[in-house]
């Protein structure tokens, strides 16, 4: 009894520490590592409040300029809309800010942590649960990306409770649990496409669990498996419903989704994706992402944990293999996106934290190799130091006064009717977000002057970090950002 109480207090303390880590710089502007995701989804949420959900037909609108004209609406339909809806709803009572947007995701991460506690207790027992929680939580993947407004941490608020309930359902199926699983599956599918990979894998391994590897019973005993097949049908219908909803509101949406699907499942380079890569480059990049954001300790111990996992209960093997297959399936299928996005490995964390726990215990008890404990502790120390540097570095580099200065200068000295171009090569959605303007990048002075001949609108040129040309020096110059840039009106409006 006392041990259980101590364990529960330990979990509470861990959750409090995680809340503290996740809320660091909760109101910081969107200039940090992969904070472009925050820009995208806060923009879609902001546009609901600006133009109304009925005007937008509940579709996520990704227009940075305020106000946006209906003929220029740019709907963001490559992903399910749940995150945009939730951020918009959170902005109603609290006012939509960077803090309120991150707060939604932090709450989702806390739900997933609590659910992982329940899941690991059911799979490994009370004593090992704390180790699983530590291995999962104190990684840059969770401590940093667990606050990022994006699909990964949000969908885990639905997937992790699904895992916990599903583990119990396989042993003790009830109608209440089935409906809970169905509701969570629908919510997850309207949050992230990745969810379907977990559902396919877990339902498949759940069927194997029921028939005890006698695959012929998957057909002959279909009545006993009807509940799992029905759950799979719910997943399929929920998945199909998303593009059908988009198409009903915006004809042509399905074709755009298919185009994005073809691109994201390829190894072809493009302006929005990864450079063209080989299978060896892909594998190497995934391992680098895993070692840095999941920590090398969790990765190595997770791989070692495969051996002791084989000796665990059938339920533990079923759930762990299912979660691992779901995460790997998503990364391999969407290989173009996973090649450049380190946070896609978020989906490997549940399975790897459980396997790493088993790997740590197995290594600690290993007597045949006298140096195993020392090697494991050395790896833990090295990985912890490296993870701390990554976590702290991600926060330190999350401020960018230069970009913010450019954005504020544009917002103060231009209107939405202006054409705004810049010589800056890097396309920063954060500048457009805070400027509340549409900005076109990579315009050389020669190209800008040539463009002025064809536009009828007032043309504003943001010229930064390069020496002034003779042609530009003859125009009216407004120094901005401590003189690092100039705001130049190349042409007035013809209206």
XYZ file of C-alpha atoms in Angstrom:
495
model
C 0.000 0.000 0.000
C 2.766 2.444 0.947
C 4.670 1.604 -2.226
C 1.573 2.337 -4.312
C 1.093 5.684 -2.554
C 4.752 6.604 -3.147
C 4.404 5.609 -6.791
C 1.273 7.724 -7.221
C 2.980 10.728 -5.626
C 5.912 10.158 -7.953
C 3.617 10.268 -10.983
C 1.988 13.456 -9.697
C 5.421 15.033 -9.222
C 6.457 13.986 -12.736
C 3.313 15.525 -14.220
C 3.941 18.775 -12.351
C 7.533 18.910 -13.592
C 6.364 18.245 -17.138
C 3.779 21.000 -16.868
C 6.571 23.345 -15.831
C 8.815 22.301 -18.728
C 6.040 22.532 -21.289
C 4.969 26.007 -20.196
C 8.445 27.551 -20.525
C 8.112 30.583 -22.828
C 4.476 29.685 -23.422
C 3.767 33.118 -24.878
C 6.884 33.382 -27.049
C 6.462 34.508 -30.681
C 6.631 31.917 -33.451
C 10.319 32.085 -34.320
C 11.568 28.876 -32.701
C 12.431 25.445 -34.075
C 9.483 24.343 -36.263
C 7.330 27.160 -34.856
C 6.086 27.670 -38.403
C 3.470 25.087 -37.438
C 2.232 27.457 -34.760
C 2.021 30.216 -37.360
C -0.064 28.061 -39.689
C -2.608 26.847 -37.177
C -2.901 30.060 -35.177
C -3.541 31.796 -38.504
C -6.365 29.392 -39.341
C -7.802 29.871 -35.849
C -7.459 33.661 -36.113
C -9.311 33.660 -39.410
C -12.300 31.891 -37.850
C -12.650 34.787 -35.416
C -12.078 37.402 -38.137
C -14.450 36.092 -40.776
C -16.710 33.688 -38.893
C -16.937 29.900 -39.049
C -20.083 30.064 -41.188
C -18.425 32.379 -43.730
C -15.498 29.958 -44.014
C -17.793 26.907 -43.901
C -15.627 25.526 -41.063
C -12.677 25.211 -43.449
C -9.194 26.233 -42.208
C -8.193 29.450 -43.995
C -4.473 30.181 -44.357
C -4.418 33.845 -45.381
C -1.955 35.985 -43.433
C -3.170 39.340 -44.773
C -5.934 41.124 -42.863
C -8.496 41.471 -44.232
C -8.369 38.733 -46.849
C -10.582 39.053 -49.893
C -12.923 36.098 -50.598
C -11.519 35.721 -54.113
C -8.048 35.247 -52.581
C -9.028 32.689 -49.931
C -6.343 30.035 -49.484
C -7.886 27.082 -47.657
C -5.462 24.715 -45.934
C -6.962 21.297 -46.663
C -3.983 18.920 -46.561
C -4.748 17.825 -43.000
C -7.845 17.211 -40.870
C -9.274 20.378 -39.293
C -9.490 19.457 -35.598
C -6.447 21.447 -34.461
C -7.707 24.629 -36.143
C -11.105 24.198 -34.512
C -9.712 23.613 -31.023
C -7.315 26.568 -31.168
C -10.180 28.783 -32.319
C -12.429 27.544 -29.497
C -9.698 28.149 -26.914
C -9.371 31.685 -28.211
C -13.002 32.480 -27.404
C -12.728 32.676 -23.583
C -8.998 33.464 -23.345
C -8.348 35.589 -26.449
C -6.347 33.919 -29.175
C -2.619 34.291 -28.497
C 0.549 32.245 -28.742
C 0.002 31.279 -25.100
C -3.577 30.093 -25.610
C -2.527 28.107 -28.685
C 0.291 26.368 -26.839
C -1.955 25.861 -23.808
C -4.307 23.679 -25.875
C -1.432 21.459 -26.971
C 0.093 21.307 -23.495
C -3.236 20.100 -22.117
C -3.309 17.460 -24.853
C 0.191 16.324 -23.891
C -0.790 16.087 -20.229
C -3.764 13.904 -21.196
C -1.466 11.639 -23.188
C 0.962 11.396 -20.256
C -1.804 10.395 -17.851
C -3.049 7.828 -20.370
C 0.459 6.420 -20.819
C 0.582 5.892 -17.066
C -2.597 3.802 -17.247
C -1.393 1.903 -20.313
C 2.055 1.060 -18.950
C 0.568 -0.040 -15.626
C -1.713 -2.456 -17.461
C 1.075 -3.791 -19.655
C 4.097 -3.849 -17.328
C 2.750 -3.469 -13.814
C 2.908 -0.698 -11.242
C 6.638 -0.955 -10.468
C 7.814 -0.355 -14.043
C 5.359 2.412 -14.831
C 7.465 5.228 -13.409
C 10.451 4.238 -15.555
C 8.297 4.226 -18.689
C 6.994 7.688 -17.832
C 10.496 9.081 -17.270
C 11.862 7.604 -20.496
C 8.913 9.026 -22.430
C 8.633 12.453 -20.823
C 12.171 13.741 -20.390
C 13.140 13.792 -24.036
C 13.326 16.821 -26.332
C 10.639 15.151 -28.424
C 8.025 15.441 -25.670
C 9.380 18.276 -23.498
C 9.763 20.590 -26.508
C 7.436 19.357 -29.256
C 4.776 18.486 -26.683
C 3.878 22.190 -26.662
C 3.988 22.786 -30.423
C 0.642 23.480 -32.107
C 0.643 20.617 -34.577
C -1.093 17.311 -35.194
C 1.378 15.028 -33.383
C 0.931 16.071 -29.738
C -2.766 16.799 -30.225
C -3.679 13.448 -31.749
C -1.834 11.711 -28.908
C -4.522 13.076 -26.582
C -6.913 10.747 -28.429
C -4.549 7.918 -29.386
C -3.041 7.336 -25.952
C -6.434 6.907 -24.209
C -7.365 4.631 -27.129
C -4.271 2.505 -26.423
C -5.083 2.277 -22.715
C -8.734 1.342 -23.251
C -7.929 -1.023 -26.118
C -5.470 -2.959 -23.942
C -8.248 -3.495 -21.411
C -10.848 -4.191 -24.094
C -8.866 -7.069 -25.595
C -9.053 -8.851 -22.255
C -12.446 -7.679 -21.051
C -14.578 -6.475 -23.968
C -17.647 -4.436 -23.036
C -20.064 -2.326 -25.027
C -19.056 0.816 -23.133
C -15.387 0.316 -23.967
C -16.200 -0.341 -27.631
C -18.121 2.914 -27.953
C -15.326 4.775 -26.157
C -12.836 3.339 -28.659
C -15.077 4.298 -31.577
C -15.440 7.897 -30.358
C -11.691 8.238 -29.790
C -11.013 6.781 -33.239
C -13.298 9.340 -34.889
C -11.712 12.226 -32.983
C -8.220 10.986 -33.844
C -8.995 10.628 -37.546
C -10.304 14.190 -37.646
C -7.027 15.303 -36.050
C -4.215 13.554 -37.944
C -3.851 11.123 -40.834
C -1.243 9.244 -38.811
C -3.975 7.793 -36.598
C -5.152 5.346 -39.254
C -1.777 3.583 -39.247
C -2.110 2.899 -35.521
C -5.689 1.690 -35.874
C -4.848 -0.673 -38.728
C -1.885 -2.103 -36.831
C -3.644 -2.429 -33.473
C -6.787 -3.981 -34.935
C -4.660 -6.446 -36.913
C -2.612 -7.428 -33.859
C -5.819 -7.486 -31.799
C -7.295 -10.040 -34.186
C -4.105 -12.114 -33.907
C -4.409 -11.848 -30.119
C -7.958 -13.163 -30.243
C -7.290 -16.085 -32.616
C -3.972 -16.944 -30.910
C -1.986 -16.818 -34.194
C -4.274 -19.364 -35.913
C -4.911 -17.104 -38.878
C -7.580 -19.292 -40.463
C -9.826 -18.327 -37.560
C -9.746 -14.742 -38.788
C -12.278 -15.961 -41.365
C -13.968 -18.960 -39.760
C -14.498 -17.231 -36.390
C -15.481 -13.876 -37.851
C -18.447 -13.613 -35.490
C -16.121 -13.513 -32.484
C -14.064 -10.862 -34.242
C -17.017 -8.826 -35.467
C -16.466 -6.097 -32.856
C -12.894 -5.504 -34.046
C -13.937 -5.548 -37.691
C -16.728 -3.092 -36.840
C -14.195 -0.842 -35.136
C -12.111 -0.971 -38.298
C -15.185 0.041 -40.294
C -15.661 3.057 -38.015
C -12.057 4.072 -38.685
C -12.518 3.764 -42.451
C -15.733 5.800 -42.432
C -14.178 8.490 -40.216
C -11.190 8.701 -42.560
C -13.321 9.000 -45.686
C -15.549 11.589 -44.016
C -12.756 14.183 -43.826
C -12.091 14.577 -47.584
C -15.818 14.267 -48.309
C -16.482 17.126 -45.883
C -13.800 19.225 -47.580
C -15.119 18.417 -51.053
C -18.688 19.308 -50.098
C -17.558 22.746 -48.923
C -14.811 23.339 -51.481
C -15.040 21.449 -54.803
C -11.644 20.228 -55.909
C -10.409 19.581 -52.381
C -10.056 15.828 -52.920
C -7.840 16.373 -55.956
C -5.625 18.706 -53.916
C -5.407 16.062 -51.206
C -4.438 13.419 -53.747
C -1.753 15.687 -55.203
C -0.330 16.284 -51.724
C -0.509 12.545 -50.988
C 1.471 11.650 -54.101
C 4.131 14.226 -53.250
C 4.443 13.355 -49.555
C 4.739 9.625 -50.223
C 7.542 10.050 -52.767
C 11.265 10.649 -52.543
C 11.096 13.510 -55.046
C 12.360 16.929 -54.014
C 10.328 20.111 -54.246
C 9.900 23.618 -52.908
C 7.771 22.406 -49.990
C 9.477 19.110 -49.332
C 12.719 17.293 -48.958
C 15.449 17.110 -51.557
C 15.487 13.944 -53.612
C 16.952 11.189 -51.446
C 17.937 7.524 -51.548
C 16.827 4.761 -49.203
C 20.160 4.895 -47.365
C 19.920 8.666 -46.917
C 16.376 8.226 -45.638
C 17.348 5.613 -43.042
C 20.340 7.656 -41.893
C 18.219 10.799 -41.508
C 15.583 8.937 -39.485
C 18.225 7.553 -37.133
C 19.688 11.035 -36.633
C 16.251 12.429 -35.808
C 15.593 9.604 -33.368
C 18.955 9.895 -31.628
C 18.676 13.656 -31.159
C 15.012 14.184 -30.304
C 14.122 10.812 -28.720
C 17.615 10.634 -27.137
C 20.188 8.012 -28.003
C 19.546 6.317 -24.656
C 15.869 5.660 -25.386
C 16.645 4.481 -28.915
C 19.442 2.082 -27.904
C 17.602 0.747 -24.857
C 14.460 0.397 -26.955
C 16.263 -1.754 -29.505
C 17.803 -3.828 -26.709
C 14.334 -4.144 -25.189
C 13.065 -6.123 -28.179
C 14.589 -9.302 -26.734
C 12.940 -9.111 -23.283
C 9.708 -7.958 -24.955
C 9.431 -11.389 -26.564
C 9.093 -12.891 -23.077
C 6.350 -10.541 -21.935
C 2.657 -11.380 -21.864
C 0.753 -11.755 -25.116
C -1.143 -8.553 -24.359
C 2.064 -6.562 -23.832
C 3.540 -7.900 -27.062
C 0.325 -7.216 -28.966
C 0.050 -3.602 -27.842
C 3.747 -2.777 -28.191
C 4.106 -4.318 -31.658
C 0.906 -2.588 -32.720
C 2.065 0.845 -31.557
C 5.505 0.351 -33.093
C 4.044 -0.809 -36.414
C 1.689 2.173 -36.480
C 4.480 4.683 -35.958
C 6.869 3.048 -38.417
C 4.118 2.611 -40.990
C 3.370 6.323 -40.966
C 7.046 7.312 -41.269
C 7.659 4.940 -44.163
C 4.457 5.766 -46.034
C 4.920 9.538 -45.737
C 8.648 9.271 -46.281
C 8.985 12.640 -48.011
C 7.608 14.513 -45.003
C 9.328 12.343 -42.405
C 12.665 12.927 -44.145
C 12.643 16.612 -43.183
C 10.422 16.696 -40.074
C 12.184 15.426 -36.962
C 8.995 15.719 -34.909
C 7.292 12.983 -36.991
C 9.218 10.534 -34.822
C 6.834 11.610 -32.038
C 4.764 8.594 -33.067
C 7.540 6.177 -32.089
C 7.706 7.385 -28.498
C 4.964 5.215 -26.886
C 6.391 1.926 -28.149
C 10.024 2.908 -27.637
C 9.453 4.080 -24.057
C 7.970 0.689 -23.167
C 10.717 -1.224 -24.981
C 13.392 1.014 -23.449
C 12.032 0.274 -19.978
C 12.361 -3.446 -20.654
C 15.819 -2.880 -22.131
C 17.020 -0.987 -19.048
C 15.802 -3.693 -16.668
C 17.258 -6.487 -18.799
C 20.638 -4.741 -19.075
C 20.741 -4.001 -15.337
C 20.172 -7.669 -14.543
C 22.677 -8.879 -17.133
C 25.509 -10.665 -15.349
C 27.369 -12.249 -18.245
C 28.692 -8.886 -19.461
C 30.455 -7.179 -16.552
C 30.590 -3.755 -18.208
C 26.915 -3.565 -19.218
C 25.799 -1.430 -16.251
C 28.664 1.016 -16.644
C 28.033 1.334 -20.371
C 24.334 1.935 -19.805
C 24.957 4.576 -17.143
C 27.534 6.280 -19.356
C 25.075 6.313 -22.235
C 22.408 7.717 -19.925
C 24.684 10.526 -18.734
C 25.833 11.431 -22.245
C 22.314 11.338 -23.666
C 20.932 13.407 -20.792
C 23.540 16.125 -21.282
C 22.973 16.177 -25.031
C 19.177 16.245 -24.589
C 19.496 19.160 -22.172
C 21.596 21.088 -24.685
C 19.034 20.447 -27.428
C 16.122 21.474 -25.205
C 17.802 24.634 -23.920
C 19.170 25.500 -27.351
C 15.746 25.199 -28.949
C 14.379 27.739 -26.481
C 17.363 30.102 -26.661
C 17.194 30.270 -30.449
C 13.439 30.836 -30.326
C 13.762 34.629 -30.356
C 14.369 36.561 -33.571
C 14.262 40.363 -33.119
C 15.283 40.849 -36.750
C 12.280 39.038 -38.222
C 9.916 40.607 -35.689
C 11.293 44.064 -36.517
C 10.728 43.497 -40.226
C 7.178 42.287 -39.590
C 6.208 45.208 -37.356
C 7.665 47.741 -39.796
C 5.673 46.240 -42.647
C 2.450 46.253 -40.634
C 2.936 49.887 -39.558
C 3.834 51.292 -42.977
C 1.793 49.309 -45.487
C -1.791 48.347 -46.229
C -3.331 45.125 -47.444
C -3.787 46.784 -50.850
C -0.017 47.065 -51.363
C 2.222 44.629 -53.185
C 4.992 43.722 -50.734
C 8.165 42.071 -51.975
C 11.570 41.473 -50.404
C 15.057 40.368 -51.316
C 15.094 37.985 -48.338
C 15.515 34.436 -49.578
C 14.193 32.526 -46.571
C 10.407 32.408 -46.659
C 9.309 33.107 -43.102
C 5.599 32.577 -42.450
C 6.155 34.266 -39.077
C 6.994 37.582 -40.780
C 3.798 37.405 -42.830
C 1.805 36.409 -39.737
C 2.951 39.315 -37.573
C 2.925 41.760 -40.490
C -0.612 40.634 -41.380
C 0.368 40.950 -45.021
C 1.073 38.695 -47.975
C 4.795 38.846 -48.807
C 6.655 37.577 -51.868
C 10.302 36.603 -51.320
C 13.552 36.382 -53.297
C 13.145 39.544 -55.397
C 16.483 40.962 -56.528
C 16.634 44.765 -57.063
C 16.569 44.271 -60.832
C 13.585 41.958 -60.617
C 11.794 44.360 -58.251
C 12.239 47.321 -60.606
C 11.042 45.232 -63.523
C 7.991 44.079 -61.561
C 7.110 47.715 -60.804
C 6.392 48.221 -64.511
C 3.681 45.556 -64.537
C 1.794 46.141 -61.277
C -0.853 48.812 -60.806
C -0.702 48.693 -57.032
C 1.641 50.497 -54.683
C 4.841 48.475 -54.569
C 6.780 48.213 -51.304
C 10.228 46.656 -51.393
C 11.806 45.360 -48.167
C 15.531 45.352 -48.875
C 17.718 43.742 -46.208
C 21.323 42.889 -45.409
C 22.790 43.795 -48.823
C 24.474 47.008 -50.080
C 22.154 49.445 -51.813
C 22.324 49.521 -55.597
C 22.556 52.813 -57.478
C 18.932 52.531 -58.613
C 17.594 51.897 -55.106
C 19.670 54.669 -53.514
C 17.837 57.214 -55.661
C 14.461 56.249 -54.154
C 12.976 57.336 -50.837
C 14.429 55.030 -48.197
C 13.015 54.295 -44.759
C 15.587 52.545 -42.518
C 14.039 49.794 -40.380
C 15.366 47.138 -37.986
C 18.246 49.317 -36.769
C 19.292 50.119 -40.311
C 19.689 46.479 -41.372
C 16.815 46.905 -43.824
C 15.122 49.573 -45.869
C 11.443 49.924 -46.609
C 11.318 51.356 -50.131
C 8.284 52.532 -52.044
C 9.262 51.734 -55.606
C 5.957 52.723 -57.095
C 2.757 54.447 -56.033
C -0.721 53.169 -56.779
C -2.224 53.798 -60.229
C -5.682 54.093 -58.699
